[in-house]
Each structure stands twice: as C-alpha cells, then as structure tokens.
GROMACS .gro file of C-alpha atoms in nm:
model
  102
    1MET     CA    1  -1.677  -1.090   1.000
    2LYS     CA    2  -1.315  -1.009   1.088
    3LYS     CA    3  -1.184  -1.353   1.041
    4SER     CA    4  -1.340  -1.377   0.696
    5TYR     CA    5  -1.213  -1.042   0.598
    6PHE     CA    6  -0.836  -1.158   0.696
    7LEU     CA    7  -0.883  -1.488   0.504
    8GLY     CA    8  -0.987  -1.276   0.195
    9LEU     CA    9  -0.707  -1.055   0.244
   10VAL     CA   10  -0.480  -1.349   0.276
   11ALA     CA   11  -0.609  -1.541  -0.014
   12SER     CA   12  -0.606  -1.205  -0.243
   13ILE     CA   13  -0.240  -1.163  -0.153
   14ALA     CA   14  -0.134  -1.507  -0.211
   15SER     CA   15  -0.277  -1.491  -0.567
   16LEU     CA   16  -0.042  -1.190  -0.676
   17PRO     CA   17   0.205  -1.314  -0.895
   18LEU     CA   18   0.551  -1.335  -0.750
   19SER     CA   19   0.776  -1.273  -1.049
   20ALA     CA   20   0.588  -1.004  -1.257
   21TYR     CA   21   0.848  -0.760  -1.282
   22ALA     CA   22   1.144  -0.772  -1.506
   23GLN     CA   23   1.487  -0.805  -1.330
   24VAL     CA   24   1.748  -0.577  -1.508
   25THR     CA   25   2.083  -0.749  -1.470
   26SER     CA   26   2.300  -0.521  -1.693
   27ASN     CA   27   2.318  -0.158  -1.735
   28PRO     CA   28   2.139   0.008  -1.975
   29GLN     CA   29   2.315   0.139  -2.299
   30GLY     CA   30   2.483   0.506  -2.251
   31SER     CA   31   2.481   0.492  -1.899
   32GLY     CA   32   2.860   0.411  -1.891
   33PRO     CA   33   2.984   0.756  -1.762
   34ILE     CA   34   2.696   0.770  -1.496
   35VAL     CA   35   2.796   0.434  -1.348
   36ALA     CA   36   3.150   0.526  -1.341
   37ALA     CA   37   3.095   0.854  -1.150
   38LEU     CA   38   2.888   0.653  -0.906
   39ASN     CA   39   3.142   0.407  -0.873
   40TRP     CA   40   3.380   0.696  -0.804
   41ILE     CA   41   3.157   0.820  -0.553
   42GLN     CA   42   3.112   0.514  -0.362
   43GLY     CA   43   3.470   0.431  -0.381
   44THR     CA   44   3.525   0.763  -0.207
   45LEU     CA   45   3.279   0.731   0.052
   46LEU     CA   46   3.410   0.402   0.145
   47GLY     CA   47   3.767   0.418   0.106
   48SER     CA   48   4.039   0.433   0.346
   49VAL     CA   49   4.055   0.799   0.385
   50ALA     CA   50   3.676   0.809   0.456
   51THR     CA   51   3.724   0.497   0.705
   52ALA     CA   52   4.009   0.720   0.904
   53ILE     CA   53   3.786   1.023   0.916
   54ALA     CA   54   3.507   0.827   1.042
   55VAL     CA   55   3.702   0.658   1.317
   56MET     CA   56   3.819   0.995   1.433
   57ALA     CA   57   3.454   1.119   1.419
   58VAL     CA   58   3.343   0.858   1.625
   59ALA     CA   59   3.600   0.885   1.857
   60THR     CA   60   3.552   1.270   1.918
   61VAL     CA   61   3.183   1.222   1.944
   62GLY     CA   62   3.220   0.962   2.192
   63LEU     CA   63   3.477   1.155   2.404
   64MET     CA   64   3.238   1.451   2.397
   65MET     CA   65   2.937   1.244   2.489
   66LEU     CA   66   3.148   1.103   2.765
   67THR     CA   67   3.260   1.437   2.914
   68GLY     CA   68   2.885   1.584   2.876
   69ARG     CA   69   2.981   1.820   2.624
   70MET     CA   70   2.741   1.647   2.339
   71ASN     CA   71   2.357   1.524   2.377
   72TRP     CA   72   2.373   1.138   2.360
   73ARG     CA   73   2.094   1.151   2.113
   74PHE     CA   74   2.308   1.353   1.873
   75GLY     CA   75   2.584   1.145   1.924
   76ALA     CA   76   2.421   0.823   1.878
   77THR     CA   77   2.267   0.943   1.533
   78VAL     CA   78   2.619   1.026   1.441
   79ILE     CA   79   2.774   0.692   1.527
   80LEU     CA   80   2.441   0.517   1.358
   81GLY     CA   81   2.506   0.702   1.061
   82CYS     CA   82   2.842   0.585   1.049
   83PHE     CA   83   2.704   0.219   1.100
   84ILE     CA   84   2.453   0.277   0.799
   85LEU     CA   85   2.733   0.439   0.567
   86PHE     CA   86   2.962   0.153   0.590
   87GLY     CA   87   2.726  -0.107   0.603
   88ALA     CA   88   2.521   0.007   0.292
   89GLY     CA   89   2.650  -0.263   0.087
   90ALA     CA   90   2.543  -0.533   0.298
   91ILE     CA   91   2.213  -0.379   0.378
   92VAL     CA   92   2.133  -0.367   0.015
   93SER     CA   93   2.242  -0.710  -0.063
   94GLY     CA   94   2.027  -0.818   0.224
   95ILE     CA   95   1.737  -0.665   0.090
   96ARG     CA   96   1.797  -0.833  -0.251
   97SER     CA   97   1.847  -1.158  -0.123
   98ALA     CA   98   1.480  -1.125   0.089
   99ALA     CA   99   1.317  -0.979  -0.260
  100ALA     CA  100   1.465  -1.274  -0.426
  101LEU     CA  101   1.311  -1.519  -0.184
  102GLY     CA  102   0.970  -1.356  -0.171
   0.00000   0.00000   0.00000
C-alpha cells in the first residue's frame, strides 16, 4: 500500500508543468526610484565601510569568545550573520540557477 502511494505521488509530481510561471526579466514601469533606493541600500550594506565594520565585529566577537566573555553560540550567530550578509548575492544566484534547472 505504501509503495503504490509513493509511486502515485511521484507520478503526480512528474506530471506538473515545469515552466508554468512567467519570468519577469525587467523592472516594472514606475519602479525606478524604488530600485535605485534598494541599490543604494545594497551598496551601503556591502560597501567598504560595511566590510571594515564586519571585520572589526568578527575580530571583537572572536576575542570575546576566546577570553570567555561571550557565549560561543551567540558569537557563532554573529559570524554566521556576516557570512549570510556578504554571501547573499551568491546564495540568491545559486537559488536562481537551481530553480532554472528544475
């Protein structure tokens, strides 16, 4: 019974259309100021000042973790957050390429 249920589930997933949703490749009309503002925020978050602040934060958190003044779990969360912030472009492009292959 379980095997037939699994095969039915696989057959129904395989029969779904893969490219049923339209892909928007350009920005909608009138979104210029919004896109410009988001690009400014992205430049601020990923610029040289933000990189320098993140390096100092990771160094400070690492020193505090080594001297026993900070919980290792909280320190690892801060460092993981920096990796996610600066790796967001690579993460999104990986998700997009995986979605395009699907």
